[in-house]
Amino acid sequence: MRVGIGYDVHRLTEGRKLILGGVEIPHTLGLEGHSDADVVVHGIMDALLGAAALGDIGKHFPDTEEAYRGISSLKLLEHVGKLLEQEGYVIENIDATIIAQKPKLRPYIQQMEENVAQVLKIARNQVNIKATTEEHLGFTGREEGISAQAVCALTGLYEGSRSAYDSGQSCCSCPHRGEQGE
């Protein structure tokens, strides 16, 4: 099993939509960024890429590329899902927390979870998104920005059996303990 963590933060600003988990949230402010600035999806992508040792979102989607200007982060997440598939990884679960003083996010959480699960082609019960405030402390408490943290677990398709086979060790209950090349 491989575990990854992700973190993202964006400044709140006027004149932008507030997109979290692919859901447009009614609010007077939105998040500033090159893409749609969806902090929760960005945190999830970094956790997934980190668990697979594939770098981070800046490596794959640099903010110097015009192709990513204003793009939906769900489209970027879809690309990350395909990278994981190509590398032979299966997503076990994702757990994310959005830190924002306002707006209240409870009514939108289920749709966020469904969006992430659908894009990654996993079950909805493999995705958990929560929201919390910081009790008016720090930049999120002062409503200057929103941040998100995410953790995920991946399993390789050949994890355990392949590495044991390559090292000459037995794998699980394999009847050919330590035998190679047959």
CSV table of C-alpha atoms in Angstrom, one decimal:
chain,number,residue,atom,x,y,z
A,1,MET,CA,0.0,0.0,0.0
A,2,ARG,CA,1.2,3.5,-0.8
A,3,VAL,CA,-0.1,6.6,1.0
A,4,GLY,CA,0.0,10.2,-0.2
A,5,ILE,CA,-0.8,13.6,1.3
A,6,GLY,CA,-1.8,16.8,-0.5
A,7,TYR,CA,-2.3,20.4,0.5
A,8,ASP,CA,-3.4,23.4,-1.4
A,9,VAL,CA,-4.4,27.0,-0.7
A,10,HIS,CA,-5.8,29.8,-2.7
A,11,ARG,CA,-6.7,33.4,-1.9
A,12,LEU,CA,-10.3,34.5,-1.9
A,13,THR,CA,-11.0,37.4,-4.3
A,14,GLU,CA,-13.8,39.2,-6.0
A,15,GLY,CA,-14.9,38.5,-9.5
A,16,ARG,CA,-14.3,34.7,-9.5
A,17,LYS,CA,-16.6,31.8,-9.0
A,18,LEU,CA,-16.1,29.6,-5.9
A,19,ILE,CA,-15.6,26.0,-7.2
A,20,LEU,CA,-14.9,23.3,-4.6
A,21,GLY,CA,-15.0,19.6,-5.5
A,22,GLY,CA,-16.3,20.6,-8.9
A,23,VAL,CA,-19.3,22.3,-7.4
A,24,GLU,CA,-20.1,26.0,-7.9
A,25,ILE,CA,-20.8,27.3,-4.4
A,26,PRO,CA,-22.9,30.5,-4.1
A,27,HIS,CA,-20.6,33.1,-2.4
A,28,THR,CA,-19.5,36.7,-2.8
A,29,LEU,CA,-15.9,35.7,-3.3
A,30,GLY,CA,-14.1,33.1,-5.4
A,31,LEU,CA,-10.7,31.6,-5.4
A,32,GLU,CA,-7.8,33.2,-7.3
A,33,GLY,CA,-5.7,30.9,-9.5
A,34,HIS,CA,-4.6,29.9,-13.0
A,35,SER,CA,-7.2,27.1,-13.3
A,36,ASP,CA,-10.6,27.2,-11.5
A,37,ALA,CA,-8.5,27.1,-8.3
A,38,ASP,CA,-10.5,24.2,-6.8
A,39,VAL,CA,-8.4,23.7,-3.7
A,40,VAL,CA,-10.0,20.4,-2.6
A,41,VAL,CA,-9.4,18.8,-6.0
A,42,HIS,CA,-5.9,20.2,-6.1
A,43,GLY,CA,-5.1,18.6,-2.7
A,44,ILE,CA,-6.6,15.3,-3.8
A,45,MET,CA,-4.5,15.4,-7.0
A,46,ASP,CA,-1.3,16.1,-5.1
A,47,ALA,CA,-2.1,13.2,-2.6
A,48,LEU,CA,-2.6,10.8,-5.5
A,49,LEU,CA,0.5,11.9,-7.4
A,50,GLY,CA,2.6,11.8,-4.3
A,51,ALA,CA,1.4,8.3,-3.3
A,52,ALA,CA,2.4,7.1,-6.8
A,53,ALA,CA,5.8,9.0,-6.7
A,54,LEU,CA,4.7,11.0,-9.8
A,55,GLY,CA,5.6,14.5,-8.6
A,56,ASP,CA,3.0,17.1,-8.0
A,57,ILE,CA,0.4,19.1,-9.9
A,58,GLY,CA,2.9,21.9,-10.7
A,59,LYS,CA,5.0,19.4,-12.6
A,60,HIS,CA,2.0,18.0,-14.6
A,61,PHE,CA,0.0,21.2,-15.0
A,62,PRO,CA,2.3,24.3,-14.7
A,63,ASP,CA,0.6,27.6,-14.3
A,64,THR,CA,2.7,29.0,-17.1
A,65,GLU,CA,0.7,26.9,-19.6
A,66,GLU,CA,-2.1,28.7,-21.3
A,67,ALA,CA,-3.9,25.4,-21.9
A,68,TYR,CA,-4.6,25.2,-18.2
A,69,ARG,CA,-6.0,28.8,-17.8
A,70,GLY,CA,-9.5,28.6,-16.3
A,71,ILE,CA,-9.6,24.8,-16.8
A,72,SER,CA,-11.9,22.7,-14.6
A,73,SER,CA,-9.8,20.9,-12.0
A,74,LEU,CA,-12.0,17.8,-12.5
A,75,LYS,CA,-10.5,17.6,-16.0
A,76,LEU,CA,-7.0,17.6,-14.5
A,77,LEU,CA,-8.1,15.0,-11.9
A,78,GLU,CA,-9.3,12.8,-14.8
A,79,HIS,CA,-5.8,13.0,-16.3
A,80,VAL,CA,-4.2,12.1,-12.9
A,81,GLY,CA,-6.6,9.1,-12.7
A,82,LYS,CA,-5.4,7.9,-16.1
A,83,LEU,CA,-1.7,8.3,-15.1
A,84,LEU,CA,-2.4,6.1,-12.0
A,85,GLU,CA,-4.1,3.5,-14.2
A,86,GLN,CA,-1.1,3.5,-16.6
A,87,GLU,CA,1.2,3.0,-13.7
A,88,GLY,CA,-0.9,0.1,-12.4
A,89,TYR,CA,-2.3,1.7,-9.3
A,90,VAL,CA,-5.7,1.3,-7.8
A,91,ILE,CA,-7.2,3.9,-5.5
A,92,GLU,CA,-8.2,2.4,-2.2
A,93,ASN,CA,-9.6,5.6,-0.6
A,94,ILE,CA,-9.4,9.4,-0.5
A,95,ASP,CA,-10.1,11.6,2.6
A,96,ALA,CA,-10.0,15.4,2.2
A,97,THR,CA,-10.7,18.3,4.5
A,98,ILE,CA,-11.6,21.8,3.3
A,99,ILE,CA,-10.7,24.6,5.7
A,100,ALA,CA,-12.9,27.7,5.2
A,101,GLN,CA,-14.6,30.1,7.6
A,102,LYS,CA,-17.4,30.8,5.1
A,103,PRO,CA,-19.5,29.7,3.3
A,104,LYS,CA,-21.0,26.7,5.0
A,105,LEU,CA,-20.3,23.7,2.8
A,106,ARG,CA,-22.3,20.8,4.3
A,107,PRO,CA,-25.1,21.1,1.6
A,108,TYR,CA,-22.5,20.6,-1.2
A,109,ILE,CA,-20.3,17.8,0.2
A,110,GLN,CA,-22.2,14.8,-1.2
A,111,GLN,CA,-22.0,16.3,-4.7
A,112,MET,CA,-18.3,17.0,-4.3
A,113,GLU,CA,-17.7,13.3,-3.3
A,114,GLU,CA,-19.8,12.1,-6.2
A,115,ASN,CA,-17.9,14.3,-8.7
A,116,VAL,CA,-14.5,13.0,-7.5
A,117,ALA,CA,-15.6,9.4,-7.5
A,118,GLN,CA,-17.2,9.6,-10.9
A,119,VAL,CA,-14.1,11.3,-12.5
A,120,LEU,CA,-11.8,8.7,-10.9
A,121,LYS,CA,-14.1,5.8,-11.7
A,122,ILE,CA,-14.3,4.6,-8.1
A,123,ALA,CA,-17.1,4.0,-5.7
A,124,ARG,CA,-18.6,7.0,-3.9
A,125,ASN,CA,-17.8,5.3,-0.5
A,126,GLN,CA,-14.1,5.5,-1.4
A,127,VAL,CA,-14.2,9.3,-1.2
A,128,ASN,CA,-14.7,11.3,2.0
A,129,ILE,CA,-14.7,15.1,2.0
A,130,LYS,CA,-15.2,17.1,5.2
A,131,ALA,CA,-15.3,20.9,5.9
A,132,THR,CA,-14.2,22.8,9.0
A,133,THR,CA,-13.5,26.3,10.1
A,134,GLU,CA,-10.6,27.6,12.1
A,135,GLU,CA,-12.7,29.5,14.5
A,136,HIS,CA,-11.8,32.9,13.0
A,137,LEU,CA,-8.0,32.1,13.4
A,138,GLY,CA,-5.4,32.4,10.7
A,139,PHE,CA,-5.9,33.4,7.0
A,140,THR,CA,-8.8,31.1,6.6
A,141,GLY,CA,-10.5,32.3,9.7
A,142,ARG,CA,-10.1,35.9,8.5
A,143,GLU,CA,-11.7,34.8,5.2
A,144,GLU,CA,-8.6,35.7,3.2
A,145,GLY,CA,-8.4,32.2,1.6
A,146,ILE,CA,-9.5,28.6,1.6
A,147,SER,CA,-7.2,25.6,2.1
A,148,ALA,CA,-7.6,21.9,1.7
A,149,GLN,CA,-5.7,18.8,2.9
A,150,ALA,CA,-6.1,15.3,1.4
A,151,VAL,CA,-4.8,11.8,2.2
A,152,CYS,CA,-5.1,8.8,-0.1
A,153,ALA,CA,-4.1,5.2,-0.2
A,154,LEU,CA,-3.2,3.3,-3.4
A,155,THR,CA,-2.5,-0.3,-4.1
A,156,GLY,CA,-0.4,-1.5,-7.0
A,157,LEU,CA,-2.0,-4.1,-9.2
A,158,TYR,CA,1.1,-6.4,-8.6
A,159,GLU,CA,1.9,-5.1,-5.1
A,160,GLY,CA,3.2,-7.8,-2.8
A,161,SER,CA,3.3,-10.7,-5.3
A,162,ARG,CA,5.6,-9.2,-7.9
A,163,SER,CA,8.2,-7.6,-5.5
A,164,ALA,CA,8.3,-10.9,-3.5
A,165,TYR,CA,8.8,-12.9,-6.7
A,166,ASP,CA,11.6,-10.6,-8.0
A,167,SER,CA,13.4,-10.8,-4.6
A,168,GLY,CA,13.3,-14.6,-4.4
A,169,GLN,CA,11.0,-14.5,-1.4
A,170,SER,CA,7.7,-16.3,-1.1
A,171,CYS,CA,4.5,-14.4,-1.9
A,172,CYS,CA,1.5,-15.1,0.3
A,173,SER,CA,0.7,-18.8,0.0
A,174,CYS,CA,2.5,-19.4,-3.3
A,175,PRO,CA,3.4,-23.1,-3.6
A,176,HIS,CA,6.7,-22.2,-5.2
A,177,ARG,CA,8.3,-20.5,-2.3
A,178,GLY,CA,11.4,-18.8,-3.4
A,179,GLU,CA,11.5,-20.4,-6.9
A,180,GLN,CA,12.1,-18.1,-9.8
A,181,GLY,CA,12.2,-18.6,-13.6
A,182,GLU,CA,9.8,-21.5,-13.9
